[in-house]
mmCIF file of C-alpha atoms in Angstrom:
data_model
loop_
_atom_site.group_PDB
_atom_site.id
_atom_site.type_symbol
_atom_site.label_atom_id
_atom_site.label_comp_id
_atom_site.label_asym_id
_atom_site.label_seq_id
_atom_site.Cartn_x
_atom_site.Cartn_y
_atom_site.Cartn_z
ATOM 1 C CA MET A 1 0.048 0.055 0.006
ATOM 2 C CA GLU A 2 1.194 3.489 -0.882
ATOM 3 C CA ASN A 3 0.209 6.995 0.062
ATOM 4 C CA ILE A 4 -2.021 5.943 2.953
ATOM 5 C CA ARG A 5 -3.307 8.500 5.340
ATOM 6 C CA TYR A 6 -3.138 7.210 8.953
ATOM 7 C CA ILE A 7 -5.692 8.631 11.459
ATOM 8 C CA SER A 8 -6.126 7.844 15.116
ATOM 9 C CA LEU A 9 -9.349 9.442 16.383
ATOM 10 C CA ASN A 10 -9.536 10.504 20.052
ATOM 11 C CA ASN A 11 -13.338 11.401 19.811
ATOM 12 C CA THR A 12 -15.452 8.558 21.382
ATOM 13 C CA SER A 13 -18.777 9.909 19.983
ATOM 14 C CA PRO A 14 -20.234 7.279 17.623
ATOM 15 C CA TYR A 15 -22.081 9.948 15.642
ATOM 16 C CA HIS A 16 -18.799 11.821 14.959
ATOM 17 C CA ASN A 17 -16.830 8.697 14.223
ATOM 18 C CA LEU A 18 -19.278 7.195 11.708
ATOM 19 C CA ALA A 19 -19.803 10.602 10.050
ATOM 20 C CA THR A 20 -15.963 10.735 9.721
ATOM 21 C CA GLU A 21 -16.072 7.399 7.941
ATOM 22 C CA GLU A 22 -18.721 8.668 5.485
ATOM 23 C CA TYR A 23 -16.821 11.913 4.869
ATOM 24 C CA LEU A 24 -13.481 10.115 4.181
ATOM 25 C CA LEU A 25 -15.164 7.625 1.939
ATOM 26 C CA GLN A 26 -17.350 9.927 -0.086
ATOM 27 C CA GLN A 27 -15.648 13.303 -0.076
ATOM 28 C CA THR A 28 -11.898 12.493 -0.283
ATOM 29 C CA THR A 29 -9.746 10.340 -2.575
ATOM 30 C CA ASP A 30 -7.280 9.372 0.121
ATOM 31 C CA ASN A 31 -6.440 5.797 0.983
ATOM 32 C CA ILE A 32 -7.107 5.543 4.719
ATOM 33 C CA PHE A 33 -6.239 3.414 7.708
ATOM 34 C CA MET A 34 -8.052 4.719 10.912
ATOM 35 C CA LEU A 35 -8.390 3.572 14.517
ATOM 36 C CA TRP A 36 -11.304 4.748 16.681
ATOM 37 C CA GLN A 37 -13.423 3.866 19.755
ATOM 38 C CA ASN A 38 -17.100 4.413 20.606
ATOM 39 C CA ASP A 39 -18.298 4.879 24.137
ATOM 40 C CA ASN A 40 -21.378 2.868 25.199
ATOM 41 C CA THR A 41 -23.041 2.409 21.783
ATOM 42 C CA ILE A 42 -25.101 -0.039 19.762
ATOM 43 C CA VAL A 43 -24.217 0.222 16.051
ATOM 44 C CA VAL A 44 -26.853 -1.326 13.799
ATOM 45 C CA GLY A 45 -26.329 -2.542 10.224
ATOM 46 C CA LYS A 46 -27.574 -0.501 7.252
ATOM 47 C CA HIS A 47 -30.408 -2.910 6.497
ATOM 48 C CA GLN A 48 -31.479 -3.746 9.973
ATOM 49 C CA ASN A 49 -34.665 -2.927 11.843
ATOM 50 C CA THR A 50 -33.284 -1.005 14.888
ATOM 51 C CA ALA A 51 -36.209 -1.692 17.129
ATOM 52 C CA ALA A 52 -35.856 -5.499 16.654
ATOM 53 C CA GLU A 53 -32.142 -5.464 17.527
ATOM 54 C CA ILE A 54 -31.859 -3.553 20.723
ATOM 55 C CA ASN A 55 -33.116 -3.803 24.249
ATOM 56 C CA GLN A 56 -34.799 -0.350 24.435
ATOM 57 C CA GLU A 57 -35.291 -0.526 28.178
ATOM 58 C CA TYR A 58 -31.592 -1.187 28.760
ATOM 59 C CA VAL A 59 -30.635 1.477 26.233
ATOM 60 C CA ASP A 60 -32.717 4.098 27.959
ATOM 61 C CA SER A 61 -31.710 3.305 31.486
ATOM 62 C CA HIS A 62 -27.957 3.012 30.705
ATOM 63 C CA HIS A 63 -27.852 5.963 28.326
ATOM 64 C CA VAL A 64 -26.634 3.881 25.406
ATOM 65 C CA ASN A 65 -26.097 5.614 22.035
ATOM 66 C CA VAL A 66 -27.842 4.033 19.048
ATOM 67 C CA VAL A 67 -26.530 4.728 15.576
ATOM 68 C CA ARG A 68 -26.837 3.228 12.080
ATOM 69 C CA ARG A 69 -23.718 2.618 9.958
ATOM 70 C CA LEU A 70 -23.162 2.696 6.174
ATOM 71 C CA THR A 71 -22.413 -0.981 5.959
ATOM 72 C CA GLY A 72 -24.560 -4.149 6.262
ATOM 73 C CA GLY A 73 -24.226 -6.932 8.724
ATOM 74 C CA GLY A 74 -25.525 -7.262 12.312
ATOM 75 C CA ALA A 75 -25.889 -5.071 15.330
ATOM 76 C CA VAL A 76 -22.893 -4.738 17.739
ATOM 77 C CA PHE A 77 -22.256 -3.193 21.089
ATOM 78 C CA HIS A 78 -19.219 -0.923 21.500
ATOM 79 C CA ASP A 79 -17.678 0.291 24.696
ATOM 80 C CA ILE A 80 -14.234 1.811 25.383
ATOM 81 C CA GLY A 81 -12.815 -1.733 25.679
ATOM 82 C CA ASN A 82 -13.579 -2.235 21.996
ATOM 83 C CA LEU A 83 -11.212 -0.919 19.254
ATOM 84 C CA ASN A 84 -12.569 -0.182 15.784
ATOM 85 C CA PHE A 85 -10.500 -0.015 12.534
ATOM 86 C CA THR A 86 -11.324 1.289 9.086
ATOM 87 C CA PHE A 87 -9.649 0.666 5.766
ATOM 88 C CA ILE A 88 -10.707 2.957 2.774
ATOM 89 C CA GLN A 89 -9.092 2.395 -0.598
ATOM 90 C CA ASN A 90 -9.492 3.305 -4.198
ATOM 91 C CA VAL A 91 -10.149 0.329 -6.413
ATOM 92 C CA GLU A 92 -9.932 -0.151 -10.180
ATOM 93 C CA ALA A 93 -13.123 -0.032 -12.236
ATOM 94 C CA GLY A 94 -14.598 -3.523 -12.627
ATOM 95 C CA LYS A 95 -12.583 -4.938 -9.707
ATOM 96 C CA LYS A 96 -15.079 -4.497 -6.887
ATOM 97 C CA GLU A 97 -15.082 -7.600 -4.830
ATOM 98 C CA ILE A 98 -15.997 -8.474 -1.266
ATOM 99 C CA ASP A 99 -12.611 -9.728 -0.075
ATOM 100 C CA PHE A 100 -12.349 -9.342 3.714
ATOM 101 C CA LEU A 101 -9.118 -11.303 4.083
ATOM 102 C CA ARG A 102 -7.222 -8.770 2.006
ATOM 103 C CA TYR A 103 -7.922 -6.188 4.727
ATOM 104 C CA LEU A 104 -7.906 -8.410 7.743
ATOM 105 C CA GLN A 105 -4.568 -10.128 7.178
ATOM 106 C CA PRO A 106 -2.533 -7.177 8.453
ATOM 107 C CA ILE A 107 -4.670 -7.233 11.638
ATOM 108 C CA VAL A 108 -4.163 -10.962 12.058
ATOM 109 C CA ASP A 109 -0.430 -10.484 11.540
ATOM 110 C CA ALA A 110 -0.344 -7.663 14.203
ATOM 111 C CA LEU A 111 -2.183 -9.813 16.767
ATOM 112 C CA GLN A 112 0.038 -12.773 16.112
ATOM 113 C CA SER A 113 3.146 -10.636 16.529
ATOM 114 C CA LEU A 114 1.803 -10.120 20.142
ATOM 115 C CA GLY A 115 1.557 -13.869 20.679
ATOM 116 C CA VAL A 116 -2.258 -13.900 20.172
ATOM 117 C CA PRO A 117 -3.360 -16.992 18.159
ATOM 118 C CA ALA A 118 -5.876 -15.015 16.011
ATOM 119 C CA GLU A 119 -7.051 -16.355 12.641
ATOM 120 C CA PHE A 120 -9.549 -15.496 9.915
ATOM 121 C CA SER A 121 -12.745 -17.522 10.038
ATOM 122 C CA GLY A 122 -15.865 -17.884 7.919
ATOM 123 C CA ARG A 123 -17.057 -14.953 5.799
ATOM 124 C CA ASN A 124 -15.929 -11.932 7.818
ATOM 125 C CA ASP A 125 -14.712 -12.744 11.308
ATOM 126 C CA LEU A 126 -11.534 -13.074 13.251
ATOM 127 C CA VAL A 127 -11.430 -15.687 16.020
ATOM 128 C CA ILE A 128 -9.221 -17.007 18.850
ATOM 129 C CA ASN A 129 -9.700 -20.711 19.449
ATOM 130 C CA GLY A 130 -13.050 -20.475 17.726
ATOM 131 C CA GLN A 131 -14.234 -17.526 19.770
ATOM 132 C CA LYS A 132 -15.088 -14.344 17.926
ATOM 133 C CA ILE A 133 -12.938 -11.244 18.523
ATOM 134 C CA SER A 134 -13.840 -9.226 15.380
ATOM 135 C CA GLY A 135 -16.739 -8.775 13.109
ATOM 136 C CA ASN A 136 -16.357 -6.949 9.822
ATOM 137 C CA ALA A 137 -18.416 -5.235 7.113
ATOM 138 C CA MET A 138 -17.801 -3.589 3.749
ATOM 139 C CA THR A 139 -19.436 -1.087 1.382
ATOM 140 C CA PHE A 140 -18.588 0.562 -1.924
ATOM 141 C CA PHE A 141 -18.994 4.149 -3.109
ATOM 142 C CA GLY A 142 -18.024 4.821 -6.695
ATOM 143 C CA ASN A 143 -14.511 3.437 -7.179
ATOM 144 C CA ARG A 144 -13.791 3.384 -3.432
ATOM 145 C CA VAL A 145 -14.328 0.626 -0.865
ATOM 146 C CA LEU A 146 -14.646 0.889 2.922
ATOM 147 C CA GLU A 147 -13.919 -2.052 5.186
ATOM 148 C CA HIS A 148 -14.279 -1.793 8.884
ATOM 149 C CA GLY A 149 -14.253 -4.043 11.872
ATOM 150 C CA THR A 150 -14.308 -4.375 15.629
ATOM 151 C CA LEU A 151 -11.615 -5.682 17.869
ATOM 152 C CA LEU A 152 -12.918 -6.836 21.295
ATOM 153 C CA PHE A 153 -10.014 -6.060 23.597
ATOM 154 C CA SER A 154 -11.423 -5.591 27.098
ATOM 155 C CA SER A 155 -15.200 -5.164 26.512
ATOM 156 C CA GLN A 156 -17.704 -5.788 29.266
ATOM 157 C CA MET A 157 -19.364 -8.895 27.979
ATOM 158 C CA ALA A 158 -22.404 -8.579 30.254
ATOM 159 C CA ASP A 159 -23.137 -5.145 28.621
ATOM 160 C CA VAL A 160 -22.712 -6.631 25.177
ATOM 161 C CA SER A 161 -25.252 -9.250 25.916
ATOM 162 C CA ALA A 162 -27.849 -7.047 27.768
ATOM 163 C CA ALA A 163 -27.817 -4.125 25.242
ATOM 164 C CA LEU A 164 -28.708 -6.457 22.334
ATOM 165 C CA LYS A 165 -31.127 -8.701 24.128
ATOM 166 C CA VAL A 166 -34.713 -8.582 22.771
ATOM 167 C CA ASP A 167 -37.730 -10.811 22.723
ATOM 168 C CA PRO A 168 -37.864 -12.356 19.246
ATOM 169 C CA ASP A 169 -41.537 -13.087 19.473
ATOM 170 C CA LYS A 170 -42.397 -9.294 19.452
ATOM 171 C CA PHE A 171 -41.355 -8.999 15.777
ATOM 172 C CA ILE A 172 -42.031 -10.627 12.444
ATOM 173 C CA ASP A 173 -39.706 -8.556 10.301
ATOM 174 C CA LYS A 174 -38.017 -8.444 6.881
ATOM 175 C CA ALA A 175 -34.721 -7.283 8.373
ATOM 176 C CA VAL A 176 -31.491 -9.231 8.736
ATOM 177 C CA LYS A 177 -31.315 -10.668 12.305
ATOM 178 C CA SER A 178 -28.042 -10.299 14.161
ATOM 179 C CA VAL A 179 -26.323 -13.521 14.814
ATOM 180 C CA ARG A 180 -25.248 -13.889 18.488
ATOM 181 C CA SER A 181 -21.819 -15.424 18.443
ATOM 182 C CA ARG A 182 -19.518 -16.794 21.206
ATOM 183 C CA VAL A 183 -17.060 -14.042 21.825
ATOM 184 C CA THR A 184 -13.885 -13.493 23.821
ATOM 185 C CA ASN A 185 -11.624 -10.475 24.635
ATOM 186 C CA ILE A 186 -8.156 -10.228 23.113
ATOM 187 C CA SER A 187 -6.730 -9.088 26.568
ATOM 188 C CA ASP A 188 -7.474 -12.556 27.918
ATOM 189 C CA HIS A 189 -5.019 -14.131 25.412
ATOM 190 C CA LEU A 190 -2.080 -11.776 25.645
ATOM 191 C CA PRO A 191 1.189 -13.314 26.957
ATOM 192 C CA LYS A 192 1.921 -9.930 28.547
ATOM 193 C CA PRO A 193 -0.870 -7.600 29.745
ATOM 194 C CA MET A 194 -1.451 -4.193 28.028
ATOM 195 C CA THR A 195 -4.150 -1.529 28.116
ATOM 196 C CA VAL A 196 -6.479 -0.833 25.302
ATOM 197 C CA VAL A 197 -4.624 2.455 24.662
ATOM 198 C CA GLU A 198 -1.355 0.622 24.434
ATOM 199 C CA PHE A 199 -2.953 -1.861 22.075
ATOM 200 C CA LYS A 200 -4.274 0.940 19.933
ATOM 201 C CA ASP A 201 -0.866 2.538 19.698
ATOM 202 C CA TYR A 202 0.810 -0.826 18.975
ATOM 203 C CA LEU A 203 -1.633 -1.673 16.187
ATOM 204 C CA MET A 204 -1.238 1.678 14.576
ATOM 205 C CA ASP A 205 2.549 1.549 14.683
ATOM 206 C CA TYR A 206 2.545 -2.040 13.396
ATOM 207 C CA ILE A 207 0.372 -1.214 10.349
ATOM 208 C CA MET A 208 2.369 1.963 9.572
ATOM 209 C CA ARG A 209 5.737 0.164 9.850
ATOM 210 C CA GLN A 210 4.519 -2.444 7.346
ATOM 211 C CA ASN A 211 4.074 0.351 4.886
ATOM 212 C CA GLN A 212 7.273 2.249 5.862
ATOM 213 C CA MET A 213 5.199 5.172 7.266
ATOM 214 C CA THR A 214 5.848 7.017 10.459
ATOM 215 C CA GLU A 215 3.419 10.047 10.570
ATOM 216 C CA LEU A 216 -0.151 10.251 11.723
ATOM 217 C CA GLN A 217 -2.474 12.893 10.123
ATOM 218 C CA ASN A 218 -5.081 14.669 12.121
ATOM 219 C CA LEU A 219 -8.455 15.800 10.684
ATOM 220 C CA THR A 220 -8.184 19.429 9.591
ATOM 221 C CA ASP A 221 -10.513 22.149 11.024
ATOM 222 C CA ALA A 222 -12.181 22.354 7.655
ATOM 223 C CA GLU A 223 -12.879 18.568 7.752
ATOM 224 C CA GLU A 224 -14.173 18.693 11.282
ATOM 225 C CA ALA A 225 -16.660 21.377 10.214
ATOM 226 C CA ILE A 226 -17.992 19.066 7.319
ATOM 227 C CA ILE A 227 -18.164 16.118 9.696
ATOM 228 C CA GLY A 228 -19.918 18.197 12.280
ATOM 229 C CA LYS A 229 -22.682 19.090 9.813
ATOM 230 C CA LEU A 230 -22.988 15.413 8.882
ATOM 231 C CA VAL A 231 -23.364 14.533 12.626
ATOM 232 C CA LYS A 232 -26.161 17.143 13.047
ATOM 233 C CA ASP A 233 -28.032 16.529 9.702
ATOM 234 C CA LYS A 234 -27.772 12.692 9.626
ATOM 235 C CA TYR A 235 -26.036 10.673 12.332
ATOM 236 C CA GLN A 236 -27.788 12.108 15.321
ATOM 237 C CA THR A 237 -31.226 12.066 13.739
ATOM 238 C CA TRP A 238 -34.138 9.688 14.551
ATOM 239 C CA GLU A 239 -34.845 9.506 10.824
ATOM 240 C CA TRP A 240 -31.478 7.783 10.107
ATOM 241 C CA ASN A 241 -31.025 5.688 13.208
ATOM 242 C CA TYR A 242 -34.607 4.442 13.521
ATOM 243 C CA GLY A 243 -36.638 5.679 10.589
ATOM 244 C CA LYS A 244 -34.444 3.882 8.045
ATOM 245 C CA SER A 245 -35.544 0.566 9.555
ATOM 246 C CA PRO A 246 -37.297 -1.781 6.983
ATOM 247 C CA GLU A 247 -40.948 -2.643 7.198
ATOM 248 C CA TYR A 248 -41.919 -4.901 10.103
ATOM 249 C CA SER A 249 -44.930 -6.096 11.997
ATOM 250 C CA MET A 250 -45.346 -5.801 15.807
ATOM 251 C CA ASN A 251 -47.500 -7.952 17.994
ATOM 252 C CA LYS A 252 -47.489 -7.137 21.674
ATOM 253 C CA LYS A 253 -49.714 -7.907 24.651
ATOM 254 C CA MET A 254 -50.009 -6.413 28.000
ATOM 255 C CA ARG A 255 -52.018 -7.373 31.149
ATOM 256 C CA THR A 256 -53.571 -4.347 32.961
ATOM 257 C CA LYS A 257 -56.070 -3.713 35.734
ATOM 258 C CA GLY A 258 -58.616 -3.125 33.017
ATOM 259 C CA GLY A 259 -57.841 -6.423 31.278
ATOM 260 C CA SER A 260 -55.545 -7.558 28.524
ATOM 261 C CA VAL A 261 -54.668 -5.258 25.615
ATOM 262 C CA GLN A 262 -53.046 -6.503 22.484
ATOM 263 C CA VAL A 263 -51.692 -4.364 19.634
ATOM 264 C CA ILE A 264 -50.823 -5.500 16.081
ATOM 265 C CA ALA A 265 -49.194 -2.934 14.002
ATOM 266 C CA ASP A 266 -47.446 -2.571 10.620
ATOM 267 C CA ILE A 267 -44.448 -0.287 10.649
ATOM 268 C CA GLN A 268 -42.722 1.200 7.560
ATOM 269 C CA LYS A 269 -39.540 3.292 7.899
ATOM 270 C CA GLY A 270 -40.408 3.937 11.589
ATOM 271 C CA ILE A 271 -43.920 5.175 10.817
ATOM 272 C CA ILE A 272 -47.196 3.482 11.911
ATOM 273 C CA ARG A 273 -49.071 2.440 8.725
ATOM 274 C CA ASP A 274 -51.658 0.074 10.225
ATOM 275 C CA LEU A 275 -52.767 -0.459 13.806
ATOM 276 C CA GLN A 276 -55.388 -2.664 15.534
ATOM 277 C CA PHE A 277 -56.234 -3.141 19.263
ATOM 278 C CA PHE A 278 -57.577 -6.412 20.610
ATOM 279 C CA GLY A 279 -58.166 -7.736 24.160
ATOM 280 C CA ASP A 280 -60.731 -8.363 26.958
ATOM 281 C CA PHE A 281 -60.901 -4.656 28.076
ATOM 282 C CA PHE A 282 -63.913 -2.506 28.318
ATOM 283 C CA GLY A 283 -64.368 1.015 26.928
ATOM 284 C CA GLU A 284 -67.093 3.505 25.974
ATOM 285 C CA LYS A 285 -65.572 4.275 22.538
ATOM 286 C CA ASP A 286 -64.392 2.096 19.737
ATOM 287 C CA PRO A 287 -60.515 1.736 19.962
ATOM 288 C CA LYS A 288 -60.436 1.814 16.177
ATOM 289 C CA ASP A 289 -60.980 5.620 16.458
ATOM 290 C CA LEU A 290 -57.782 5.836 18.548
ATOM 291 C CA ALA A 291 -55.921 3.585 16.251
ATOM 292 C CA ASP A 292 -56.800 5.842 13.341
ATOM 293 C CA GLN A 293 -55.340 8.870 15.170
ATOM 294 C CA LEU A 294 -52.039 7.012 15.493
ATOM 295 C CA ILE A 295 -51.697 6.134 11.777
ATOM 296 C CA GLY A 296 -48.858 8.203 10.293
ATOM 297 C CA ILE A 297 -47.162 8.751 13.575
ATOM 298 C CA ARG A 298 -43.647 7.974 14.269
ATOM 299 C CA MET A 299 -43.122 4.790 16.323
ATOM 300 C CA ASP A 300 -41.420 6.453 19.342
ATOM 301 C CA LYS A 301 -42.493 7.428 22.827
ATOM 302 C CA SER A 302 -42.609 11.212 22.418
ATOM 303 C CA ALA A 303 -44.685 11.087 19.274
ATOM 304 C CA VAL A 304 -47.138 8.479 20.559
ATOM 305 C CA SER A 305 -47.346 10.363 23.869
ATOM 306 C CA GLU A 306 -48.217 13.566 22.201
ATOM 307 C CA VAL A 307 -51.173 11.942 20.411
ATOM 308 C CA LEU A 308 -52.433 10.165 23.632
ATOM 309 C CA ALA A 309 -52.113 13.343 25.635
ATOM 310 C CA LYS A 310 -55.029 14.747 23.612
ATOM 311 C CA THR A 311 -57.464 12.004 24.495
ATOM 312 C CA ASN A 312 -58.912 10.341 27.520
ATOM 313 C CA ILE A 313 -57.527 6.863 27.282
ATOM 314 C CA ASN A 314 -60.179 5.537 29.682
ATOM 315 C CA ASP A 315 -62.778 6.245 26.922
ATOM 316 C CA TYR A 316 -61.274 3.384 25.016
ATOM 317 C CA PHE A 317 -59.599 1.233 27.686
ATOM 318 C CA HIS A 318 -61.297 1.422 31.089
ATOM 319 C CA ASN A 319 -58.881 1.322 34.020
ATOM 320 C CA VAL A 320 -55.843 1.533 31.744
ATOM 321 C CA THR A 321 -53.299 4.352 31.898
ATOM 322 C CA ASN A 322 -51.844 6.482 29.135
ATOM 323 C CA GLU A 323 -48.395 5.289 30.242
ATOM 324 C CA GLU A 324 -49.348 1.646 29.835
ATOM 325 C CA ILE A 325 -50.561 2.254 26.242
ATOM 326 C CA VAL A 326 -47.450 4.171 25.444
ATOM 327 C CA ASN A 327 -45.316 1.310 26.708
ATOM 328 C CA LEU A 328 -47.399 -1.182 24.764
ATOM 329 C CA LEU A 329 -46.906 0.704 21.547
ATOM 330 C CA THR A 330 -43.216 1.479 21.920
ATOM 331 C CA PHE A 331 -40.051 -0.245 22.931
#
């Protein structure tokens, strides 16, 4: 590799870091190798249904960031114990191919140089003794390719599991389901201990030395301004992170003091397109009237709450609270 720009990001905001990837891929012609970390984040694949992949209650209570990336694949949880890498390269016309090993081999070599028995496995993973330490994804833009992946170094495995845990019976969707794999931390396999910061520095130094390079390049102020606009206009928005979700159906049931209430809904791009209430509840008014008021509303707590605040929920569901209906309709 020649004329590669090496970047080590210190910003742990997932919105900034994924916006940086998009900027470097789509608005520069540089070949790139970049290392970065996200703090307390679920990153969902481009084609996934966000609501079906995350444990929303855990996300809310633990202040977990949720962001969609440019590449396909499954949802992953990032914390500071996870290190991410990105390769961006120009490719010749007609030579676009999904070849993960080409990009992952230098990572494997670096890990093996530390005495870690890492190896390439399957379609896009790195493993140690059969346990996953890295998942990878790829996308193309014009004559450019972006390949990026995770490196579980010292992640909190309980958080990884809890953040992505969800009841599969709640959804019948057309999205790609994440595959939960057995995972392990790289730090557990090092002959000599090191911190994630030391590991990050080592990996960058190793990759640079292989290409006879010695200098890191920071993002310029002008680049940061462009990235900041991408963050605001895209990566921090509900429309990108939730609204891009594919069509799915939801079927949920709740037991209340007023009886059982079931909701069946069709959701398209995060918007309620069809909604029906069922159950053994009592009410003075037909719940179909309430359902009709919710058609076209975003499937999130604030939007649903705003609609319900304008009505007396007991007219439709006797002895049922607004909060219960909001929780039934959202995640």
